PDB file of C-alpha atoms in Angstrom:
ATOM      1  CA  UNK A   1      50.536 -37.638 -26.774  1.00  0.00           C
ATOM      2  CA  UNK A   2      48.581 -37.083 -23.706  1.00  0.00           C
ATOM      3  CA  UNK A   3      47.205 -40.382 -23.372  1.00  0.00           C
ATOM      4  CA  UNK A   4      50.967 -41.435 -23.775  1.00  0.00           C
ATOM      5  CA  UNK A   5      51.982 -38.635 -20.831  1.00  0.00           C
ATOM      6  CA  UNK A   6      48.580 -40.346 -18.347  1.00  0.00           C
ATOM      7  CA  UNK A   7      50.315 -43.484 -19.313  1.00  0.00           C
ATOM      8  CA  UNK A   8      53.578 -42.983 -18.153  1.00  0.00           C
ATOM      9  CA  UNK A   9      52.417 -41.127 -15.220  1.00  0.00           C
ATOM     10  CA  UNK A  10      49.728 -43.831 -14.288  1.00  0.00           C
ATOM     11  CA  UNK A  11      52.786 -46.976 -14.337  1.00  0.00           C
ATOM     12  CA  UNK A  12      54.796 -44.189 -12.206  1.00  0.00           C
ATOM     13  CA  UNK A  13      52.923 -44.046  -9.678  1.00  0.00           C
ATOM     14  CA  UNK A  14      52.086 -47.974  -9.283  1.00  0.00           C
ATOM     15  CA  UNK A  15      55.657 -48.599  -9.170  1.00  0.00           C
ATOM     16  CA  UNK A  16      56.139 -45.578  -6.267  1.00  0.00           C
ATOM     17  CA  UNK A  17      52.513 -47.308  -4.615  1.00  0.00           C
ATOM     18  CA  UNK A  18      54.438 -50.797  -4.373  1.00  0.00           C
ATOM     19  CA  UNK A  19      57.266 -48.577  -2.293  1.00  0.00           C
ATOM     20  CA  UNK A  20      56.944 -49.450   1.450  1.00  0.00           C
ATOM     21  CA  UNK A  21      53.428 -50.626   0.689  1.00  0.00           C
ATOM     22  CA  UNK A  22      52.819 -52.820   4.162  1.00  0.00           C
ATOM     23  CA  UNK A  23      53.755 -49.639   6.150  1.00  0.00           C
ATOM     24  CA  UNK A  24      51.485 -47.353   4.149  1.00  0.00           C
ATOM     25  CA  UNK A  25      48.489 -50.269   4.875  1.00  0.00           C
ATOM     26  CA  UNK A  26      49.552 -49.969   8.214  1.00  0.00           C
ATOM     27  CA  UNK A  27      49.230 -46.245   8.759  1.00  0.00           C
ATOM     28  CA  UNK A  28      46.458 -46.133   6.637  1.00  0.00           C
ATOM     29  CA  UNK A  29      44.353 -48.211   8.951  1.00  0.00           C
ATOM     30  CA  UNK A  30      45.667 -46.490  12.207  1.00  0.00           C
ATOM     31  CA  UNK A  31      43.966 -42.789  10.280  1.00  0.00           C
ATOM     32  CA  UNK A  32      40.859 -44.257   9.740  1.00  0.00           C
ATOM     33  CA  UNK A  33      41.055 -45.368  13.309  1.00  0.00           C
ATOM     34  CA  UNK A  34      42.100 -42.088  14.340  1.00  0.00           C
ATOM     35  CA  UNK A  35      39.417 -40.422  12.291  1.00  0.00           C
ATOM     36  CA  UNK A  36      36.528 -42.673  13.597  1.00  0.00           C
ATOM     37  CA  UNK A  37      37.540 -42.423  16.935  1.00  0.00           C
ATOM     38  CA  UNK A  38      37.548 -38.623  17.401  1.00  0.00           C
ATOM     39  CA  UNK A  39      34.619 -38.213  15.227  1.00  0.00           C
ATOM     40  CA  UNK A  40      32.696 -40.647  18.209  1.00  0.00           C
ATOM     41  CA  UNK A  41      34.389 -38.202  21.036  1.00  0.00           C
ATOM     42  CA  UNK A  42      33.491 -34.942  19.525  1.00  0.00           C
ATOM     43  CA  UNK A  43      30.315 -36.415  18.881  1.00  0.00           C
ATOM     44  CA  UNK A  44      29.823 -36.958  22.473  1.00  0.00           C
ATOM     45  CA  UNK A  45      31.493 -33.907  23.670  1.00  0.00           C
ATOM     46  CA  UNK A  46      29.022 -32.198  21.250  1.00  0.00           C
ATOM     47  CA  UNK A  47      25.796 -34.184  22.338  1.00  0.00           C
ATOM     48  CA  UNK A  48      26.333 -32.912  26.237  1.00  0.00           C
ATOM     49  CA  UNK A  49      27.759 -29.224  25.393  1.00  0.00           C
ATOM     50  CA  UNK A  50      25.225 -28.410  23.327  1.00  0.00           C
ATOM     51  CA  UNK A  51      21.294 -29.063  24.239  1.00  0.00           C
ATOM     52  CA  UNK A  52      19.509 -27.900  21.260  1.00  0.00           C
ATOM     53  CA  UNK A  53      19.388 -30.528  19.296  1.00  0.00           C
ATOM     54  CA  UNK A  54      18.959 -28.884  15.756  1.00  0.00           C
ATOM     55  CA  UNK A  55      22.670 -26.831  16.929  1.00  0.00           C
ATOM     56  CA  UNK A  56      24.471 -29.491  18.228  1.00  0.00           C
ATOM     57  CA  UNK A  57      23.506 -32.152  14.688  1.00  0.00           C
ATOM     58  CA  UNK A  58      24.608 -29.008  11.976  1.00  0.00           C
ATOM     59  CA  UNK A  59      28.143 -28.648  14.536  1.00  0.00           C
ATOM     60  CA  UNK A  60      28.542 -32.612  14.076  1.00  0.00           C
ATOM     61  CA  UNK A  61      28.370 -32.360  10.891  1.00  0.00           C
ATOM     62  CA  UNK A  62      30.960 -29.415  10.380  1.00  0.00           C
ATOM     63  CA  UNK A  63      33.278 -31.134  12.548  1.00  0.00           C
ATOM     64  CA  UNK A  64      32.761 -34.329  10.382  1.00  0.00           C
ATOM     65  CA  UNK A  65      33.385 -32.553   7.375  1.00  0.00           C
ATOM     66  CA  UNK A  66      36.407 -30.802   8.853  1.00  0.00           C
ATOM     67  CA  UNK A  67      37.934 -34.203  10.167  1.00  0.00           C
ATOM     68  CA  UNK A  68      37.405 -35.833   6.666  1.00  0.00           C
ATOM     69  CA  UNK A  69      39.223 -32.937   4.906  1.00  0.00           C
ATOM     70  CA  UNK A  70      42.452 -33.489   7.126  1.00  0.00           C
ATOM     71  CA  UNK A  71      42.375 -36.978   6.477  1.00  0.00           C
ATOM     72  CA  UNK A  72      42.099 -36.473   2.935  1.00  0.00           C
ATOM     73  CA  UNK A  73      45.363 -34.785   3.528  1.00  0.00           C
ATOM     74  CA  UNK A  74      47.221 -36.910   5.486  1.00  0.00           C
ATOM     75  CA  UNK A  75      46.144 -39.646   3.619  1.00  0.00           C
ATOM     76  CA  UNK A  76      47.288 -38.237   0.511  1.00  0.00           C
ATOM     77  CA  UNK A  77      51.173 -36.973   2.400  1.00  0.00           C
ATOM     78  CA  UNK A  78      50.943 -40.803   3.243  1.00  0.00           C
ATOM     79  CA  UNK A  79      50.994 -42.127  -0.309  1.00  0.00           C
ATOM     80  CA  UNK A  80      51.754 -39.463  -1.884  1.00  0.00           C
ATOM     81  CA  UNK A  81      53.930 -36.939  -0.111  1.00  0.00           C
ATOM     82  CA  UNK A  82      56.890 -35.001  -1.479  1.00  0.00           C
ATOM     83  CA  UNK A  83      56.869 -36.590  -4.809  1.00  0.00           C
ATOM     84  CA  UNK A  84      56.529 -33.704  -8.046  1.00  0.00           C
ATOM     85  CA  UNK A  85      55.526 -36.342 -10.625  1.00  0.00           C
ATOM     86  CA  UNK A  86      52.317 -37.337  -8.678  1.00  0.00           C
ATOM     87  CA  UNK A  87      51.263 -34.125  -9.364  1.00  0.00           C
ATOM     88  CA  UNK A  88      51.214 -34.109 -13.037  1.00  0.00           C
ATOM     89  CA  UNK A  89      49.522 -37.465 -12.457  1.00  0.00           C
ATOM     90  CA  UNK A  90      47.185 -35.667 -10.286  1.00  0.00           C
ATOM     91  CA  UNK A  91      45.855 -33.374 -12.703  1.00  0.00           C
ATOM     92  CA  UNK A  92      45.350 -35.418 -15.489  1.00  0.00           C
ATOM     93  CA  UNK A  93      43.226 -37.561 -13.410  1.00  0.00           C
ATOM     94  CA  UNK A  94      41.220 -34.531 -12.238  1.00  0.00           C
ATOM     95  CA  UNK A  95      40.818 -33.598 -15.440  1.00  0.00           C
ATOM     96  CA  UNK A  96      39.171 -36.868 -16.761  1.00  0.00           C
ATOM     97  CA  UNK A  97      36.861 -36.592 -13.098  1.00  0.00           C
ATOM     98  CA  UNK A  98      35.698 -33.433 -13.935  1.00  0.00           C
ATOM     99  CA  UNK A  99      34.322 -35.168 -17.178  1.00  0.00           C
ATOM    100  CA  UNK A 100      33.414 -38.316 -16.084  1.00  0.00           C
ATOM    101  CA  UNK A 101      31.716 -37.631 -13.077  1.00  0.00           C
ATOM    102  CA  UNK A 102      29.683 -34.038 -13.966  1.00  0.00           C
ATOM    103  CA  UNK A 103      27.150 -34.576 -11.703  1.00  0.00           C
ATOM    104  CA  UNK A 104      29.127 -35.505  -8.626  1.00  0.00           C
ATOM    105  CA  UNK A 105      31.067 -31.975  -9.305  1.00  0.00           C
ATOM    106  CA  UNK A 106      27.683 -29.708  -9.796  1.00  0.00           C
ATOM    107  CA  UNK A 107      26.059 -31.683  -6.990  1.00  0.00           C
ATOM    108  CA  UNK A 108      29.575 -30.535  -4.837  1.00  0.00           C
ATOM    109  CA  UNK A 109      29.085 -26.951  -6.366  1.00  0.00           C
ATOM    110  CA  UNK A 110      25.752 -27.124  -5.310  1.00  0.00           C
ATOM    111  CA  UNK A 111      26.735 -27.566  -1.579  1.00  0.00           C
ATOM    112  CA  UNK A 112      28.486 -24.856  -1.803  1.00  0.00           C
ATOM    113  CA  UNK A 113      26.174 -22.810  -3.146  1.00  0.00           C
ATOM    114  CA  UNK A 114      24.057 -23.536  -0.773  1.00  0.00           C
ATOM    115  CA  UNK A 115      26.598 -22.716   2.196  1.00  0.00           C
ATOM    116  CA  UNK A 116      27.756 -19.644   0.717  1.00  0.00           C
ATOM    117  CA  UNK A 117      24.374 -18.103   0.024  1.00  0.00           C
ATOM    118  CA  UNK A 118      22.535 -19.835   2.976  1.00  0.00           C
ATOM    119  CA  UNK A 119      19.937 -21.108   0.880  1.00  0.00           C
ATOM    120  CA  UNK A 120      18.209 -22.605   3.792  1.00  0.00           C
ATOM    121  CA  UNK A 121      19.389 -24.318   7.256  1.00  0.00           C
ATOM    122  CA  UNK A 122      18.469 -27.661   9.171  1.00  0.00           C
ATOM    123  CA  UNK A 123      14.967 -27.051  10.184  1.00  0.00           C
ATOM    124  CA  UNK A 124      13.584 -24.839   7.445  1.00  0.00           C
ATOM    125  CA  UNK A 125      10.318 -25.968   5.656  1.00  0.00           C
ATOM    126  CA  UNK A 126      11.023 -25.465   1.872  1.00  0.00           C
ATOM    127  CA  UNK A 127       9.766 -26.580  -1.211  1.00  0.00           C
ATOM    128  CA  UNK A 128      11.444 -27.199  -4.487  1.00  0.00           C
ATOM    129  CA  UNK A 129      10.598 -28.904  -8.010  1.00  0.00           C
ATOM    130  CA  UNK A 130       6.958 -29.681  -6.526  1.00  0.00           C
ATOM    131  CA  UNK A 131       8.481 -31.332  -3.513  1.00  0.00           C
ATOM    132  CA  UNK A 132       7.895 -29.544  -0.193  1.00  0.00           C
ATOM    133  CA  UNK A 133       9.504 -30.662   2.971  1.00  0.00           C
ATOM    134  CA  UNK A 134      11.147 -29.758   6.609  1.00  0.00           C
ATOM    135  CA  UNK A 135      15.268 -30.049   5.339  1.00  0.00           C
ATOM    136  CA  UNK A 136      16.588 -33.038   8.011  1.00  0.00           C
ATOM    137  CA  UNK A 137      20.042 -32.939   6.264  1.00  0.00           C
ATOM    138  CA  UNK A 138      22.841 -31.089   3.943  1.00  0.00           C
ATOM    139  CA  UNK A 139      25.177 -33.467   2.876  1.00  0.00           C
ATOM    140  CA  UNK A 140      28.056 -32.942   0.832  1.00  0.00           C
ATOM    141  CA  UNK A 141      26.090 -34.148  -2.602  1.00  0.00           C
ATOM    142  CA  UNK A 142      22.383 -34.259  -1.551  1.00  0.00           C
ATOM    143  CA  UNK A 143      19.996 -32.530   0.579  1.00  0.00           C
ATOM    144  CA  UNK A 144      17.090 -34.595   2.766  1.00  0.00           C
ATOM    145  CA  UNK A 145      13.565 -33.764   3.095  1.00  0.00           C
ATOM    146  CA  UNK A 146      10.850 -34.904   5.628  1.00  0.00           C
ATOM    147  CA  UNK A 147       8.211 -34.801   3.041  1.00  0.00           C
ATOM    148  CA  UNK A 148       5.302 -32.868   3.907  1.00  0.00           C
ATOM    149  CA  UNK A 149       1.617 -33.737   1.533  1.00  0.00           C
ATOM    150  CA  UNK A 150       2.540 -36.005  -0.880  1.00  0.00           C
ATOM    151  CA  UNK A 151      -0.925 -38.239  -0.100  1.00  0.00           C
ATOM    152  CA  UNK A 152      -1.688 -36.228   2.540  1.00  0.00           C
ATOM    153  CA  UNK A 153      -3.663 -33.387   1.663  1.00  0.00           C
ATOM    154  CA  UNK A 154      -2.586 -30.398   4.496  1.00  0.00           C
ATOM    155  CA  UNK A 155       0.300 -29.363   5.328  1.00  0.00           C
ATOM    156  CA  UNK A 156       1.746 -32.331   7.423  1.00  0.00           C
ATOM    157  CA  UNK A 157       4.299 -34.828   6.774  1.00  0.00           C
ATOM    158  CA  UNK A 158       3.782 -38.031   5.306  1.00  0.00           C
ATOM    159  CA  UNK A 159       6.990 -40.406   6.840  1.00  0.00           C
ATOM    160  CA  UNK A 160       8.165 -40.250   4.144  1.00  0.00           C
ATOM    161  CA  UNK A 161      12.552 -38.897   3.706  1.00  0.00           C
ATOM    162  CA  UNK A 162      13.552 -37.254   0.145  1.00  0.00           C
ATOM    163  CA  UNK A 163      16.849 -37.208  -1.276  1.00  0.00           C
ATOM    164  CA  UNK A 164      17.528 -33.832  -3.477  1.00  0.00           C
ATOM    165  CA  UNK A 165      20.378 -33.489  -5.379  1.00  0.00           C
ATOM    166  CA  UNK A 166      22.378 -30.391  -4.361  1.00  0.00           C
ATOM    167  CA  UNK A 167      22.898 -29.605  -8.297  1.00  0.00           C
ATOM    168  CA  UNK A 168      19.001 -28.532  -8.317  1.00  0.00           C
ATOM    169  CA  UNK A 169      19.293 -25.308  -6.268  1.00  0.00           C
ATOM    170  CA  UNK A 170      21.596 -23.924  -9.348  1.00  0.00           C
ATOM    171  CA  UNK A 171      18.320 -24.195 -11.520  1.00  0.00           C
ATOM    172  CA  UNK A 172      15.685 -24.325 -10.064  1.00  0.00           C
ATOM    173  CA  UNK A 173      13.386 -21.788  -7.805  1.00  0.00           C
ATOM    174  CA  UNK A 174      13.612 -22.623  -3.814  1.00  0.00           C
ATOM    175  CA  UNK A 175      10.776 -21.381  -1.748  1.00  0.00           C
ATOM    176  CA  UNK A 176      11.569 -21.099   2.032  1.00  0.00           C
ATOM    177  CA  UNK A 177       8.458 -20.811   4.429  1.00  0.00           C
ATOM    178  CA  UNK A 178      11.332 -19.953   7.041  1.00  0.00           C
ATOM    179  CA  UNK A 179      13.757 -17.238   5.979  1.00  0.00           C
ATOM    180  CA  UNK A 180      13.101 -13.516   6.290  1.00  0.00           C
ATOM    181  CA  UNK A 181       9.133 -14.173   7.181  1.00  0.00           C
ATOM    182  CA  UNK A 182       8.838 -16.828   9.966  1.00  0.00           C
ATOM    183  CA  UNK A 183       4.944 -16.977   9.093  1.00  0.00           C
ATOM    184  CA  UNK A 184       2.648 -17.851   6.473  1.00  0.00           C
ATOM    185  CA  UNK A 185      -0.472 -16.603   5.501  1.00  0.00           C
ATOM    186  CA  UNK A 186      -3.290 -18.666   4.980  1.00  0.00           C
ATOM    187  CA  UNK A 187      -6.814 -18.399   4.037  1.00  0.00           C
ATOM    188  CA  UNK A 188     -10.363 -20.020   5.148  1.00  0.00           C
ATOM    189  CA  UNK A 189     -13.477 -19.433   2.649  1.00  0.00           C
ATOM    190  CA  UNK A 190     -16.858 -19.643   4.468  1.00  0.00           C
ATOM    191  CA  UNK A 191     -19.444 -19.711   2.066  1.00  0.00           C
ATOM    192  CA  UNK A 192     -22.822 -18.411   3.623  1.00  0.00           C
ATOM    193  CA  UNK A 193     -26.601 -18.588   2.545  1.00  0.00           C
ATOM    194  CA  UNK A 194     -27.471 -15.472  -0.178  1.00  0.00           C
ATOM    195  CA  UNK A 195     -30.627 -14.735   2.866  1.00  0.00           C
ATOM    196  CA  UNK A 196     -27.964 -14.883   6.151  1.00  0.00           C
ATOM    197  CA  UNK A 197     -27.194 -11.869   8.241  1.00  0.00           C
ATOM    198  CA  UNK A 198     -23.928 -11.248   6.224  1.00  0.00           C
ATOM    199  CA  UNK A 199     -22.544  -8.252   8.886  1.00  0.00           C
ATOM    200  CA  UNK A 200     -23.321 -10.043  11.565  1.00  0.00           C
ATOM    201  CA  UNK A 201     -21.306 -13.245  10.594  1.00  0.00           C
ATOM    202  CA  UNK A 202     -18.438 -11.106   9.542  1.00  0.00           C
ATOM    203  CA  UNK A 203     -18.340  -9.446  13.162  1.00  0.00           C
ATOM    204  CA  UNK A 204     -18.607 -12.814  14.791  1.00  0.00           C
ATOM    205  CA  UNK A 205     -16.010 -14.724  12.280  1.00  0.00           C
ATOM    206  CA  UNK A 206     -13.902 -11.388  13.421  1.00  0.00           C
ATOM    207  CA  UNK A 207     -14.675 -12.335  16.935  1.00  0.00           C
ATOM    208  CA  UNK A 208     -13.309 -16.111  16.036  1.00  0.00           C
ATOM    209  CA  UNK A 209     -10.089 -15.065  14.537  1.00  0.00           C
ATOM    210  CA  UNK A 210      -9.164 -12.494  17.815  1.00  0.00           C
ATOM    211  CA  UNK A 211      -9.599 -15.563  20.014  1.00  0.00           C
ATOM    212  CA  UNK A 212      -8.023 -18.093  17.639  1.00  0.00           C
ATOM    213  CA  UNK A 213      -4.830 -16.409  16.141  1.00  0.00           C
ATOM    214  CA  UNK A 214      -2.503 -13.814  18.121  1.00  0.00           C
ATOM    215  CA  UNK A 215      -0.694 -11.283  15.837  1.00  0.00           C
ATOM    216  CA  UNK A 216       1.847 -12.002  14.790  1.00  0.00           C
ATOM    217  CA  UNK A 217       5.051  -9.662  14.718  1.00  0.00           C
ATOM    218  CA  UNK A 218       8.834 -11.155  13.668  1.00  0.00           C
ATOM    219  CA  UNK A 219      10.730 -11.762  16.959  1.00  0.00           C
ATOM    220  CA  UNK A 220      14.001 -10.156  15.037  1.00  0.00           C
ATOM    221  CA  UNK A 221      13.315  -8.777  11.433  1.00  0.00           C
ATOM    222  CA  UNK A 222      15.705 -10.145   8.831  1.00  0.00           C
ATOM    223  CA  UNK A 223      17.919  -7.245   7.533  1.00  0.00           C
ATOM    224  CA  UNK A 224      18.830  -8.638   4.315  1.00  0.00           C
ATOM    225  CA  UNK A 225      15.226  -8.346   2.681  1.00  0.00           C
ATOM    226  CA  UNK A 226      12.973  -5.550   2.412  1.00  0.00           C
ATOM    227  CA  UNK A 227       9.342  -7.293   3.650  1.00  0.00           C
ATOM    228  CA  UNK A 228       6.466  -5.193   3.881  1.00  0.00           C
ATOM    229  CA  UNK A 229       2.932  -5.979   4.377  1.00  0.00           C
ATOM    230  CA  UNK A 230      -0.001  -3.489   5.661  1.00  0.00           C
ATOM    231  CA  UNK A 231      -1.137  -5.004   8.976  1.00  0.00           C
ATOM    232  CA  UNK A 232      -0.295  -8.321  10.011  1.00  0.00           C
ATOM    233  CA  UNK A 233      -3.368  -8.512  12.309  1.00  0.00           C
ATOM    234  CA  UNK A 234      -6.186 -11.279  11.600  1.00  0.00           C
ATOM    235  CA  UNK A 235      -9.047 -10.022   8.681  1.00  0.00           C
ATOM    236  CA  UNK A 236     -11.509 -10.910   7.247  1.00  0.00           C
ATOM    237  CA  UNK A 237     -12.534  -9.777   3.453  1.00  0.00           C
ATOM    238  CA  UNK A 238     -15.760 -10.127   1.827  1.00  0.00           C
ATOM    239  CA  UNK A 239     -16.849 -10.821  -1.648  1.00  0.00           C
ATOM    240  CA  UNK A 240     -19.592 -12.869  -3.764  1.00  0.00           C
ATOM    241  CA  UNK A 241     -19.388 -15.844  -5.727  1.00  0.00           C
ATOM    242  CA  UNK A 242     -22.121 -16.452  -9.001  1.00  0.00           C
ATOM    243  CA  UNK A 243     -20.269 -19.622 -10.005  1.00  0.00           C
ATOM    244  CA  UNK A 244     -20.376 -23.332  -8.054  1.00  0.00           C
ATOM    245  CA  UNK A 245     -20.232 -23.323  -5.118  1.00  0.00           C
ATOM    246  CA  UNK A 246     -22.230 -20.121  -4.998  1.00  0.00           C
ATOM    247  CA  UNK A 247     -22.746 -17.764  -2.186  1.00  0.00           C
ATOM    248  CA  UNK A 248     -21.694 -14.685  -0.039  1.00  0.00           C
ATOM    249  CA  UNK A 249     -18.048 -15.527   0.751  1.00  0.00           C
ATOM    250  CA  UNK A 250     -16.020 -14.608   3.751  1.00  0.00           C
ATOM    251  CA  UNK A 251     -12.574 -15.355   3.363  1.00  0.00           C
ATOM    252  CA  UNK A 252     -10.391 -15.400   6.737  1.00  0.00           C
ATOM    253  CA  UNK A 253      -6.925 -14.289   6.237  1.00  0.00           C
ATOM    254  CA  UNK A 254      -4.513 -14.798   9.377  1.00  0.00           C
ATOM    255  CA  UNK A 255      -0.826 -15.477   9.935  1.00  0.00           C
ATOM    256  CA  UNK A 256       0.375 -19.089  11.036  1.00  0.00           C
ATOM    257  CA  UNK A 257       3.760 -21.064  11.692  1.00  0.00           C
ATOM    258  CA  UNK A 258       3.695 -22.871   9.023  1.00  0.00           C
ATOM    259  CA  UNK A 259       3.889 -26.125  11.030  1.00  0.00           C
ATOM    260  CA  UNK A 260       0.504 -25.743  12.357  1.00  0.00           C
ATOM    261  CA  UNK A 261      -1.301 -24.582   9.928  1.00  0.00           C
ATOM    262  CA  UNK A 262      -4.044 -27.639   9.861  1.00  0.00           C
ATOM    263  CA  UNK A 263      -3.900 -27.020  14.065  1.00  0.00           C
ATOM    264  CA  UNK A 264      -5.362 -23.574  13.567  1.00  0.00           C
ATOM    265  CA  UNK A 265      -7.512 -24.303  10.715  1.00  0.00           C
ATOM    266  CA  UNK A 266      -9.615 -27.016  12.427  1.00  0.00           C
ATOM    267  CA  UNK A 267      -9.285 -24.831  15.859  1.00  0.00           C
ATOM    268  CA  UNK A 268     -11.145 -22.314  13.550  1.00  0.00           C
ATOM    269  CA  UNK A 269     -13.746 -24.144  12.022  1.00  0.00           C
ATOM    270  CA  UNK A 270     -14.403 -25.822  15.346  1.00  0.00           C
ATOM    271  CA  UNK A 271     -14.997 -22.033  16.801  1.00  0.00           C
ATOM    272  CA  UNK A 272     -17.073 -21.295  13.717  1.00  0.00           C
ATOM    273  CA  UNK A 273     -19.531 -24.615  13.985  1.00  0.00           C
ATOM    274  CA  UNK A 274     -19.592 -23.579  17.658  1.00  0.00           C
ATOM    275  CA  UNK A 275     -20.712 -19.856  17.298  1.00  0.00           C
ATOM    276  CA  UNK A 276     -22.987 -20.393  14.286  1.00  0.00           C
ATOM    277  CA  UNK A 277     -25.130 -22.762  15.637  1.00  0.00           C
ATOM    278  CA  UNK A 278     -26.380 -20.014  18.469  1.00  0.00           C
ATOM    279  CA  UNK A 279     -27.577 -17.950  15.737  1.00  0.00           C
ATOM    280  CA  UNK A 280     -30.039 -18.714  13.556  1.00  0.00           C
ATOM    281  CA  UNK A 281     -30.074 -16.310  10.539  1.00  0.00           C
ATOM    282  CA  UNK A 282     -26.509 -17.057   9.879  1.00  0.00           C
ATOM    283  CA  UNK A 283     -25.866 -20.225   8.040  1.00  0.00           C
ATOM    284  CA  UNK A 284     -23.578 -21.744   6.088  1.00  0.00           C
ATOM    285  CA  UNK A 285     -24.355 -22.415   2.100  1.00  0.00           C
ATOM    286  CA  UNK A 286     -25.099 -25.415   0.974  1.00  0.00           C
ATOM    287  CA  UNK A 287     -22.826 -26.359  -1.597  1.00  0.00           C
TER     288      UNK A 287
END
């Protein structure tokens, strides 16, 4: 009986379709004309109002997505308008959509999702389903990552552009390097000889880290987590190591931006090579 109902509903609306069909064509080309041609001016308009770039892209797209929704509606008063069994029509055919095309509709859900609960932004470095990037783009159905490793083993990207599904963020665990905490901590272990001056390399790696890393303090703390850590000043801790590679072990623990986080590890060990070589009874283990 239903298929019967689509049926009739389907023929229905061809027959209404073939009404005034060259003057729907017509007006049909002169929206999308419409459409394209303020997107280009409010993309302009947008482009010189706005100078950060990262603002001015996520307001194009809004506006994009806010120009497409009207033109969804116009389009549809165009074909469509005033006409109660289209709408019977209508539903049916959403019906079989939401069926057919699952994944279109949870990837949609997903956008919203991510909107609503602001997930992450344009900008932020996250990682997700062991891919970890900077987020380039938030489209309707997937999400865009600069990829950052892959092949390249630190923390920098690789060229290469991934294309998430916005479905996985309903499943799947997000971590953000950017939201609430706008720093990472990282961690350098220097291994030193078992016969080395121990307290005098962890006063000069001390020394390093002062000169190398500024403490870090959030610029404007984010009110909607509760984030609390001891110190956030430079340390370094100390421990030993009986298994390969074996050694005393000083680990350096500092905050970073998470884009530079090679930057300030080479700066680091550059210090470190620097220093140690002026003082003979500290050396570093060989492994």
């Amino acid at each position: 009986m239903w298929f019967e109902n689509y049926w009739n509903e389907l023929n229905l609306f061809a027959k209404i379709g073939e009404q005034n069909l060259p003057e729907k064509i017509v007006g049909t080309i002169v929206l999308f004309f419409l459409f394209w041609s303020v997107d280009k001016i409010a993309e302009k308009i947008l482009s010189l109002a706005i100078k950060d770039s990262k603002g001015a892209f996520i307001r194009k797209k809004l506006f994009f997505y806010l120009i497409t929704f009207f033109l969804i509606i116009l389009l549809g008063k165009l074909w469509l308008g005033g006409l109660q069994p289209i709408s019977t029509f209508l539903g049916i055919t959403a019906a079989a959509l939401v069926i057919s095309q699952k994944e279109t509709l949870t990837n949609f859900m997903g956008w919203i999702f991510i909107q609503w609960r602001h997930l992450f932004s344009i900008g932020d470095r996250i990682e997700i389903v062991n891919n970890k990037g900077d987020v380039v783009d938030i489209g309707i159905f997937y999400f865009t990552l600069m990829e950052v490793g892959g092949w390249i083993q630190a923390e920098q990207s690789s060229g290469r552009l991934i294309k998430i599904p916005n479905s996985t963020v309903l499943n799947q665990p997000i971590a953000n390097y950017m939201m609430g905490f706008p720093y990472i901590w990282h961690e350098i272990p220097v291994y030193l000889d078992f016969s080395c001056n121990w307290q005098k390399a962890e006063i000069l790696l001390r020394g390093i880290l002062d000169k190398c890393c500024e403490p870090a303090t959030p610029a404007r703390p984010d009110e909607n987590y509760f984030i609390i850590f001891r110190h956030l000043t430079p340390t370094v801790y100390t421990h030993v190591s009986f298994i390969p590679p074996k050694g005393l072990v000083l680990t350096l623990r500092y905050l970073c931006n998470p884009r530079t986080r090679r930057d300030t590890e080479s700066r680091i060990w550059k210090e470190i090579l620097e220093t140690f070589k002026d003082h003979e009874d500290v050396r570093l283990a060989i492994l």
